[in-house]
C-alpha cells in the first residue's frame, strides 16, 4: 500500500510544494500567491496574484451579523483552545453562508458552457437562467444582500477585474443576470459572494473550491474575533437577553408505566 | 444590552476594519498585511509585511506526516462539505501540533522579561532556561524535529529576519538556547515552530496568538489536501492496511444478570 | 424579538423537557428513552424503548476500520480537549460514513409511499427501485459491507424487531430489495446502516434524523477511543508507516518574475 | 508496525467490545450501560447502571441559555449536515461549559486522597480546600448557578445516590464544601456539574473523563435543537437584534505607502 500526493514532497531537509522549494516560496512569493499555487497548481500572473489578495481580503470580516462569527465567539467563551473556537466558525461556512460562491460559480460556469453549446447570446442565456430559476422556485445564488444595497466590496472587486483585465464571460454573465432581474422589477444587486463566484470562474477555478476563498479569507477575521472575546470578555458571559418562549407540550406527569 | 467590537464596523454600504474602509484594503493591501492588521491592530511596515508573508508560507503544508493533514483527509473521504473537512484539520492544531509556537513564544517572552528584570546576560538566561527545563523534566518547545536536522524553512525565515532587520532579542535567545543544548551534548536545532515563535515575539505579537500563524497558513494546505482527496480518491477508501491487535478482555458471555 | 422552542422550558429551579419535569425523567426514564423523547416528541412504548437501546448500541463502535475513529484518534494525539477530539470524529459522520441511514431511510420511505400511491405489491416496488438504481448508476444505500458478509448486528436488530413486533413495511421492503439484488446475481446483504434505516422508518422517524442514531450511539465509542489514545499513546506518535509518493510537478526554480 | 486497541475486536461477522459480542449487548444491555462499559471497562451493577441513566439524562438539555446550544443552532442555520452542526455544539463543551465536571472531580479526588494521606477529617479537608481556593483567588468548580438556586437535577441525582447506596466520600466532601461556603456567608449550592463530578468520583471514574458525561448526554439535546432549527426556521435567519457598537480606531485613510 502506498499513498500518492501531488501537493508536497517531504524529504529530510527538503520540502517541495507543487514543484517549488518551500524556501524559495518563503523568500519570494506572497502568501496569497502560495494559496493560488495550492488551489490552481501554478503560480499566478501578477494580475491574478493581485486579484487573489483582493478576493481574500474581501472575505475577511463582516462583523456581528455573520453566523461564522457568532459560532466562533460562542465557542470561544467556553474556554477552549484558539483553534477549536476558530474551527467552529469554519463549520458555519455552509451552503447558506458563503455557499453562494460555490453554487454561484457552478451556475455561471454551466451558463457559459451552455451559451457556447447552444450558440446563444449573453443576454439570452441570462434571461434563460432567470426564467428557469423563477419556474423552479430557486434563487440564483449571489444576488441580493440583507444589509447592503450597493456593496463596497463588490464594486471594488469588479473595478479591479476591469483594471487587471481579468473580467471576462463569467463576470459579464453575472452583470447580465443582475440587469435581467431589474427588468423583471427586482432589485437584486450582485453581492460579494456573487462577485467572487464570477471572478474565480473567469480566473479558471473549479467551482467546487468556492467555499475555500471564503474560509481562507474569513479565518483571519474569525481569529481576531476569538482573540477579542478571550481578551475583552468573561467566559460564559450572557451573549444576548432576548426572551425564549417555550411552545412544546404543557408540563405533565410521566405516564403510569414510565 | 449591547455588544462591543473593535474589529469591524458594519453599516449599510460601508465596512470599516480597524479604521480602514474595506474597499481601500481590497484595492491596496496584500492579504497577509490584512491578517497582520487584524491580529496586531495596525498595518505592518514593509519589512513586517514581507515577514508576515514568509511566516504564513512557512506553515503552509508538510505533507503526509502531519496529523492535521490526516484528520482533514480522513473526514474528506466521508463525503462532507469542504469546510467541514478543513475544520477537522484545524481542530488538530493543538498543544502537540503547532502548539510550540504559542508555548515557545511564551517562554521566550518570559525569558527576555526575566533577563531584563534580573539583569542577566543573554547566555545566562539561556542557560537558566535549559537547566530549569531539565530539572522540571519539561522540553522547551520549538527545538528538534522528527524529520529534519536542518529545516530549510527555519534557515530561510532567520535569514529574512536578518535581512529585514527584524531579528532581535527573542531570535537571539532562541539561538542561544540551541547552542546551550549543544553544549550539553544535545542536537536540538530550532524547528519551524520555534523560529516562528521567536520571530513573532520580536515583531511584538501576544504569544496567545501563536497557534493562529500556524492555522492561518496551514488552512491553504489543508484545503489543497481535501480537494485532492475528493477529486482523486474514492469515498471511504481504505487509508492504510496495518494490522490492529485487540488486547482487551477475552471474548466472554454476558453475566447472568445482564 | 423572541425565540421559540418546543424542547426545554428553563425557569429558575424548574426544567421541563417535552412537557416532562427533568427530575422525573432523571429518576424514572432510561437515557435512550429520553433520546427517543427528544427526537420523536413522545416517550417510547416499552418495545420502542428497547429497540432504541438496541439501535444505539449497534452503532457504538467498529474499531480501527472506521474514519470517525481515525479522525478522533488523530486529533486526540495533538493534545487537545476531550470534546475537541470527539467532535472531529462526529464531523466524519457524513454521507459516505453512517449516511446510509439517512439516505436509506429516505428511499425506503419514498418506496413505501409510492407503493401505496401506485397500488403496487412489495415485490414490484422493490424491483422498480433496484431497476431504477441500476439505470441511474446509483447504489441503493444500506446494502453490502466491506468487512462482513453476514453482519451480526443486522441479524440481531432484525430478530428484535420481529420479537417486539416493530418490523413492518419498511423492514419488509428492505428484505425484498436484498432478495431482488440476489435474483440479479448480486450478493448485497443489508448492512447495519440499512437495518437501522428500515427500523427507524417503521418506528415513524423522519429520515432527516438518520445520521443522529449513528452519532449518538458512536459518540461513546469515539470517547473510549480518545481516552485510550491519551492514556496509552504518546502525543504526535507516528500513526502508520506507509510510503507516500509525490507525483506533483518536478522540482523547479521559481520563474524569473516570482 | 501494528496498532493495539483494547476496545473492539473487528473480524468478519464478529464484533467484540470489551470482551462482549456486540449481538449480545444489542439484545440485552441498555445503551447507557454500554456507555459505562466503554468508559469503565466493565458492565455496571444494577445500581450503577441506573445511575448512569440518571447522569446522562441530567445533562441532556438546558435550553437557550447554553453556549453549546447557541453554537449548534447558529451552525445549523447555515445549511450544513446534521453532524456538522451538532459537532459545533460539542466543541463548545470546554473548561467553562461542562468543564466543572472534570475540574470538580479532579479536586474532589485530590481532596479525598489528601484527607487519607494527612489523616484529616472530612470537615477539615473541606475547610482547607475552601481556604486555599480563596487564597489562590480560584473558584472551586461545581458550585453556584446563574439560573437556579436549588437545581432540581442536583437534588434528584443526590437522592438517587442515597437510594442506590452509591453516595460515598466524594459526595460527602462536596456537601461539606457547600456548607463551608455557607459558613463563610456564601450561598454557593452544588450545581449539576458539581453533583455529577462527585457521583462519578464515587463510582470510580477517572476525572479526565469528566466532560464525556456531559457531551454524551448533551448530544441528544443538541440534535433536537438542530432538528428544530432546520424544520422550523429559515436558513441564515437573524438570531438576535441587539446593537453592536464599534469601538475600534476611527475611520481613516490608508497611510501613503499602503
Tab-separated table of N, CA, C and O in Angstrom, chain B residues 100-189:
chain	number	residue	atom	x	y	z
B	100	UNK	N	3.810	24.517	19.648
B	100	UNK	CA	5.113	25.013	20.095
B	100	UNK	C	5.299	26.491	19.773
B	100	UNK	O	6.150	27.156	20.370
B	101	UNK	N	4.518	27.004	18.842
B	101	UNK	CA	4.616	28.451	18.563
B	101	UNK	C	4.122	29.223	19.784
B	101	UNK	O	4.807	30.107	20.299
B	102	UNK	N	2.940	28.864	20.256
B	102	UNK	CA	2.387	29.541	21.430
B	102	UNK	C	3.256	29.321	22.669
B	102	UNK	O	3.660	30.274	23.345
B	103	UNK	N	3.556	28.066	22.939
B	103	UNK	CA	4.312	27.763	24.156
B	103	UNK	C	5.754	28.252	24.065
B	103	UNK	O	6.328	28.690	25.064
B	104	UNK	N	6.335	28.172	22.858
B	104	UNK	CA	7.701	28.667	22.679
B	104	UNK	C	7.760	30.182	22.841
B	104	UNK	O	8.647	30.722	23.511
B	105	UNK	N	6.787	30.892	22.224
B	105	UNK	CA	6.762	32.351	22.328
B	105	UNK	C	6.573	32.765	23.792
B	105	UNK	O	7.178	33.729	24.268
B	106	UNK	N	5.758	32.002	24.503
B	106	UNK	CA	5.516	32.317	25.916
B	106	UNK	C	6.813	32.249	26.713
B	106	UNK	O	7.145	33.161	27.475
B	107	UNK	N	7.556	31.180	26.499
B	107	UNK	CA	8.787	31.000	27.282
B	107	UNK	C	9.856	32.010	26.839
B	107	UNK	O	10.602	32.540	27.684
B	108	UNK	N	9.933	32.325	25.552
B	108	UNK	CA	10.915	33.323	25.092
B	108	UNK	C	10.568	34.709	25.643
B	108	UNK	O	11.449	35.452	26.097
B	109	UNK	N	9.293	35.046	25.622
B	109	UNK	CA	8.882	36.369	26.124
B	109	UNK	C	9.114	36.455	27.642
B	109	UNK	O	9.530	37.493	28.161
B	110	UNK	N	8.874	35.338	28.310
B	110	UNK	CA	9.156	35.278	29.739
B	110	UNK	C	10.663	35.413	29.979
B	110	UNK	O	11.105	36.151	30.872
B	111	UNK	N	11.452	34.706	29.181
B	111	UNK	CA	12.912	34.730	29.345
B	111	UNK	C	13.491	36.136	29.179
B	111	UNK	O	14.310	36.591	29.981
B	112	UNK	N	13.061	36.823	28.133
B	112	UNK	CA	13.585	38.175	27.873
B	112	UNK	C	13.181	39.137	28.989
B	112	UNK	O	13.988	39.956	29.464
B	113	UNK	N	11.938	39.008	29.436
B	113	UNK	CA	11.487	39.867	30.537
B	113	UNK	C	12.341	39.615	31.788
B	113	UNK	O	12.824	40.546	32.437
B	114	UNK	N	12.557	38.342	32.072
B	114	UNK	CA	13.342	37.981	33.246
B	114	UNK	C	14.793	38.449	33.123
B	114	UNK	O	15.392	38.882	34.096
B	115	UNK	N	15.341	38.343	31.908
B	115	UNK	CA	16.699	38.803	31.649
B	115	UNK	C	16.838	40.282	32.046
B	115	UNK	O	17.790	40.670	32.736
B	116	UNK	N	15.869	41.079	31.633
B	116	UNK	CA	15.911	42.495	31.974
B	116	UNK	C	15.652	42.712	33.465
B	116	UNK	O	16.359	43.490	34.122
B	117	UNK	N	14.648	42.035	34.003
B	117	UNK	CA	14.302	42.218	35.421
B	117	UNK	C	15.470	41.841	36.326
B	117	UNK	O	15.718	42.481	37.347
B	118	UNK	N	16.183	40.751	35.947
B	118	UNK	CA	17.226	40.234	36.836
B	118	UNK	C	18.628	40.628	36.367
B	118	UNK	O	19.621	40.089	36.892
B	119	UNK	N	18.659	41.505	35.354
B	119	UNK	CA	19.965	41.963	34.875
B	119	UNK	C	20.922	40.841	34.491
B	119	UNK	O	22.104	40.834	34.886
B	120	UNK	N	20.404	39.887	33.740
B	120	UNK	CA	21.240	38.780	33.280
B	120	UNK	C	21.696	39.043	31.844
B	120	UNK	O	21.118	39.862	31.128
B	121	UNK	N	22.719	38.286	31.431
B	121	UNK	CA	23.105	38.322	30.021
B	121	UNK	C	22.250	37.304	29.257
B	121	UNK	O	21.615	36.426	29.849
B	122	UNK	N	22.249	37.450	27.955
B	122	UNK	CA	21.505	36.513	27.102
B	122	UNK	C	21.948	35.072	27.344
B	122	UNK	O	21.122	34.167	27.438
B	123	UNK	N	23.280	34.851	27.439
B	123	UNK	CA	23.768	33.489	27.658
B	123	UNK	C	23.359	32.947	29.023
B	123	UNK	O	23.020	31.772	29.166
B	124	UNK	N	23.409	33.805	30.013
B	124	UNK	CA	22.980	33.367	31.355
B	124	UNK	C	21.518	32.921	31.356
B	124	UNK	O	21.175	31.873	31.890
B	125	UNK	N	20.672	33.752	30.753
B	125	UNK	CA	19.237	33.412	30.795
B	125	UNK	C	18.967	32.132	29.991
B	125	UNK	O	18.142	31.289	30.385
B	126	UNK	N	19.664	31.949	28.862
B	126	UNK	CA	19.505	30.715	28.072
B	126	UNK	C	19.902	29.506	28.920
B	126	UNK	O	19.200	28.489	28.943
B	127	UNK	N	21.024	29.615	29.627
B	127	UNK	CA	21.490	28.508	30.466
B	127	UNK	C	20.487	28.201	31.570
B	127	UNK	O	20.189	27.036	31.867
B	128	UNK	N	19.926	29.246	32.170
B	128	UNK	CA	18.908	29.064	33.219
B	128	UNK	C	17.685	28.327	32.683
B	128	UNK	O	17.200	27.365	33.279
B	129	UNK	N	17.201	28.766	31.524
B	129	UNK	CA	16.005	28.127	30.955
B	129	UNK	C	16.256	26.650	30.641
B	129	UNK	O	15.411	25.797	30.902
B	130	UNK	N	17.434	26.357	30.074
B	130	UNK	CA	17.760	24.964	29.746
B	130	UNK	C	17.878	24.137	31.023
B	130	UNK	O	17.350	23.017	31.104
B	131	UNK	N	18.537	24.697	32.023
B	131	UNK	CA	18.709	23.992	33.296
B	131	UNK	C	17.344	23.716	33.948
B	131	UNK	O	17.057	22.598	34.377
B	132	UNK	N	16.510	24.738	34.011
B	132	UNK	CA	15.199	24.578	34.642
B	132	UNK	C	14.318	23.581	33.895
B	132	UNK	O	13.580	22.808	34.499
B	133	UNK	N	14.404	23.603	32.569
B	133	UNK	CA	13.587	22.653	31.807
B	133	UNK	C	14.048	21.230	32.091
B	133	UNK	O	13.239	20.298	32.120
B	134	UNK	N	15.351	21.062	32.280
B	134	UNK	CA	15.897	19.739	32.590
B	134	UNK	C	15.421	19.286	33.974
B	134	UNK	O	14.952	18.154	34.155
B	135	UNK	N	15.535	20.187	34.938
B	135	UNK	CA	15.110	19.859	36.307
B	135	UNK	C	13.624	19.506	36.385
B	135	UNK	O	13.217	18.638	37.141
B	136	UNK	N	12.839	20.253	35.596
B	136	UNK	CA	11.380	20.010	35.648
B	136	UNK	C	10.929	18.927	34.649
B	136	UNK	O	9.738	18.701	34.470
B	137	UNK	N	11.890	18.294	34.012
B	137	UNK	CA	11.583	17.263	33.021
B	137	UNK	C	10.589	17.741	31.980
B	137	UNK	O	9.680	17.028	31.568
B	138	UNK	N	10.730	19.002	31.585
B	138	UNK	CA	9.868	19.559	30.546
B	138	UNK	C	10.739	19.985	29.381
B	138	UNK	O	11.777	20.610	29.574
B	139	UNK	N	10.297	19.689	28.158
B	139	UNK	CA	11.023	20.155	26.987
B	139	UNK	C	10.759	21.642	26.759
B	139	UNK	O	9.672	22.139	27.065
B	140	UNK	N	11.758	22.354	26.262
B	140	UNK	CA	11.481	23.708	25.776
B	140	UNK	C	10.903	23.566	24.377
B	140	UNK	O	11.553	23.004	23.488
B	141	UNK	N	9.680	24.036	24.161
B	141	UNK	CA	9.040	23.778	22.866
B	141	UNK	C	9.712	24.566	21.738
B	141	UNK	O	10.139	25.700	21.935
B	142	UNK	N	9.815	23.945	20.576
B	142	UNK	CA	10.346	24.635	19.400
B	142	UNK	C	11.730	24.170	18.992
B	142	UNK	O	12.347	24.758	18.106
B	143	UNK	N	12.202	23.111	19.627
B	143	UNK	CA	13.542	22.589	19.295
B	143	UNK	C	13.440	21.103	18.938
B	143	UNK	O	12.734	20.351	19.595
B	144	UNK	N	14.172	20.722	17.886
B	144	UNK	CA	14.163	19.329	17.442
B	144	UNK	C	13.026	19.052	16.469
B	144	UNK	O	11.966	19.674	16.534
B	145	UNK	N	13.258	18.148	15.509
B	145	UNK	CA	12.227	17.795	14.528
B	145	UNK	C	12.382	16.329	14.182
B	145	UNK	O	13.485	15.823	14.092
B	146	UNK	N	11.262	15.646	13.969
B	146	UNK	CA	11.383	14.208	13.725
B	146	UNK	C	11.753	13.860	12.294
B	146	UNK	O	12.057	12.722	11.994
B	147	UNK	N	11.726	14.849	11.401
B	147	UNK	CA	12.148	14.580	10.015
B	147	UNK	C	13.424	15.342	9.653
B	147	UNK	O	14.348	14.778	9.091
B	148	UNK	N	13.471	16.624	9.979
B	148	UNK	CA	14.563	17.481	9.507
B	148	UNK	C	15.642	17.706	10.574
B	148	UNK	O	15.337	17.947	11.732
B	149	UNK	N	16.912	17.645	10.159
B	149	UNK	CA	18.006	18.046	11.057
B	149	UNK	C	18.367	19.504	10.799
B	149	UNK	O	18.858	20.199	11.672
B	150	UNK	N	18.142	19.952	9.577
B	150	UNK	CA	18.392	21.363	9.258
B	150	UNK	C	17.228	21.820	8.395
B	150	UNK	O	17.238	21.695	7.173
B	151	UNK	N	16.210	22.331	9.069
B	151	UNK	CA	14.944	22.630	8.402
B	151	UNK	C	15.111	23.824	7.455
B	151	UNK	O	15.480	24.916	7.886
B	152	UNK	N	14.847	23.613	6.157
B	152	UNK	CA	15.053	24.707	5.198
B	152	UNK	C	14.172	25.926	5.494
B	152	UNK	O	14.534	27.056	5.156
B	153	UNK	N	13.025	25.700	6.116
B	153	UNK	CA	12.123	26.809	6.438
B	153	UNK	C	12.718	27.695	7.527
B	153	UNK	O	12.679	28.923	7.457
B	154	UNK	N	13.284	27.042	8.556
B	154	UNK	CA	13.894	27.794	9.650
B	154	UNK	C	15.034	28.669	9.136
B	154	UNK	O	15.134	29.853	9.479
B	155	UNK	N	15.902	28.061	8.323
B	155	UNK	CA	17.047	28.807	7.800
B	155	UNK	C	16.596	30.022	7.012
B	155	UNK	O	17.129	31.118	7.169
B	156	UNK	N	15.608	29.824	6.149
B	156	UNK	CA	15.160	30.935	5.317
B	156	UNK	C	14.467	32.017	6.152
B	156	UNK	O	14.686	33.215	5.951
B	157	UNK	N	13.669	31.595	7.115
B	157	UNK	CA	12.998	32.586	7.974
B	157	UNK	C	14.027	33.441	8.716
B	157	UNK	O	13.905	34.667	8.781
B	158	UNK	N	15.043	32.784	9.269
B	158	UNK	CA	16.047	33.543	10.020
B	158	UNK	C	16.884	34.440	9.103
B	158	UNK	O	17.255	35.550	9.490
B	159	UNK	N	17.186	33.969	7.884
B	159	UNK	CA	17.965	34.847	7.005
B	159	UNK	C	17.131	36.070	6.625
B	159	UNK	O	17.653	37.180	6.479
B	160	UNK	N	15.814	35.890	6.510
B	160	UNK	CA	14.945	37.034	6.221
B	160	UNK	C	14.870	38.009	7.395
B	160	UNK	O	14.847	39.220	7.194
B	161	UNK	N	14.809	37.487	8.622
B	161	UNK	CA	14.741	38.405	9.773
B	161	UNK	C	16.021	39.232	9.869
B	161	UNK	O	15.983	40.376	10.309
B	162	UNK	N	17.147	38.636	9.470
B	162	UNK	CA	18.401	39.415	9.427
B	162	UNK	C	18.315	40.499	8.355
B	162	UNK	O	18.545	41.673	8.607
B	163	UNK	N	17.923	40.051	7.163
B	163	UNK	CA	17.839	40.961	6.023
B	163	UNK	C	16.886	42.128	6.301
B	163	UNK	O	17.171	43.284	5.969
B	164	UNK	N	15.761	41.823	6.951
B	164	UNK	CA	14.732	42.835	7.221
B	164	UNK	C	15.015	43.587	8.532
B	164	UNK	O	14.214	44.420	8.929
B	165	UNK	N	16.094	43.216	9.182
B	165	UNK	CA	16.420	43.804	10.492
B	165	UNK	C	15.274	43.651	11.501
B	165	UNK	O	14.955	44.573	12.255
B	166	UNK	N	14.637	42.485	11.473
B	166	UNK	CA	13.566	42.209	12.441
B	166	UNK	C	14.114	41.434	13.633
B	166	UNK	O	13.683	41.615	14.760
B	167	UNK	N	15.121	40.574	13.348
B	167	UNK	CA	15.669	39.733	14.415
B	167	UNK	C	16.169	40.611	15.548
B	167	UNK	O	16.900	41.565	15.353
B	168	UNK	N	15.763	40.235	16.738
B	168	UNK	CA	16.196	40.989	17.906
B	168	UNK	C	16.323	40.015	19.073
B	168	UNK	O	16.678	38.850	18.872
B	169	UNK	N	16.016	40.456	20.260
B	169	UNK	CA	16.299	39.660	21.460
B	169	UNK	C	15.711	38.247	21.453
B	169	UNK	O	16.360	37.306	21.889
B	170	UNK	N	14.460	38.110	20.990
B	170	UNK	CA	13.838	36.786	21.080
B	170	UNK	C	14.492	35.796	20.123
B	170	UNK	O	14.674	34.623	20.469
B	171	UNK	N	14.817	36.255	18.922
B	171	UNK	CA	15.527	35.373	17.992
B	171	UNK	C	16.900	35.025	18.576
B	171	UNK	O	17.331	33.859	18.531
B	172	UNK	N	17.559	36.017	19.144
B	172	UNK	CA	18.881	35.778	19.735
B	172	UNK	C	18.805	34.753	20.873
B	172	UNK	O	19.609	33.820	20.953
B	173	UNK	N	17.798	34.926	21.738
B	173	UNK	CA	17.644	33.991	22.861
B	173	UNK	C	17.421	32.573	22.344
B	173	UNK	O	17.974	31.593	22.857
B	174	UNK	N	16.610	32.480	21.321
B	174	UNK	CA	16.303	31.193	20.733
B	174	UNK	C	17.585	30.516	20.230
B	174	UNK	O	17.815	29.315	20.450
B	175	UNK	N	18.458	31.282	19.580
B	175	UNK	CA	19.717	30.709	19.095
B	175	UNK	C	20.645	30.351	20.253
B	175	UNK	O	21.390	29.360	20.190
B	176	UNK	N	20.618	31.153	21.300
B	176	UNK	CA	21.422	30.850	22.490
B	176	UNK	C	20.988	29.545	23.148
B	176	UNK	O	21.812	28.776	23.644
B	177	UNK	N	19.693	29.321	23.183
B	177	UNK	CA	19.180	28.073	23.776
B	177	UNK	C	19.663	26.883	22.955
B	177	UNK	O	20.129	25.877	23.501
B	178	UNK	N	19.594	27.020	21.623
B	178	UNK	CA	20.068	25.943	20.742
B	178	UNK	C	21.534	25.618	21.032
B	178	UNK	O	21.912	24.442	21.157
B	179	UNK	N	22.352	26.664	21.151
B	179	UNK	CA	23.779	26.450	21.439
B	179	UNK	C	23.970	25.797	22.796
B	179	UNK	O	24.827	24.943	22.981
B	180	UNK	N	23.164	26.220	23.756
B	180	UNK	CA	23.237	25.661	25.100
B	180	UNK	C	22.909	24.174	25.126
B	180	UNK	O	23.549	23.391	25.831
B	181	UNK	N	21.907	23.803	24.351
B	181	UNK	CA	21.590	22.380	24.217
B	181	UNK	C	22.803	21.641	23.676
B	181	UNK	O	23.160	20.569	24.144
B	182	UNK	N	23.438	22.236	22.644
B	182	UNK	CA	24.579	21.599	22.002
B	182	UNK	C	25.719	21.408	23.003
B	182	UNK	O	26.368	20.366	23.025
B	183	UNK	N	25.958	22.448	23.813
B	183	UNK	CA	26.983	22.365	24.850
B	183	UNK	C	26.723	21.183	25.782
B	183	UNK	O	27.641	20.540	26.278
B	184	UNK	N	25.440	20.908	26.025
B	184	UNK	CA	25.051	19.775	26.870
B	184	UNK	C	24.985	18.465	26.084
B	184	UNK	O	24.399	17.481	26.542
B	185	UNK	N	25.510	18.509	24.863
B	185	UNK	CA	25.567	17.268	24.078
B	185	UNK	C	24.278	16.900	23.373
B	185	UNK	O	24.099	15.777	22.911
B	186	UNK	N	23.358	17.870	23.277
B	186	UNK	CA	22.086	17.568	22.636
B	186	UNK	C	21.942	18.317	21.326
B	186	UNK	O	22.024	19.534	21.269
B	187	UNK	N	21.693	17.579	20.244
B	187	UNK	CA	21.432	18.194	18.950
B	187	UNK	C	19.930	18.483	18.862
B	187	UNK	O	19.132	17.607	18.536
B	188	UNK	N	19.534	19.687	19.208
B	188	UNK	CA	18.115	20.053	19.133
B	188	UNK	C	17.964	21.366	18.355
B	188	UNK	O	17.734	22.425	18.934
B	189	UNK	N	18.095	21.287	17.030
B	189	UNK	CA	18.024	22.517	16.241
B	189	UNK	C	16.642	23.169	16.337
B	189	UNK	O	15.640	22.470	16.471
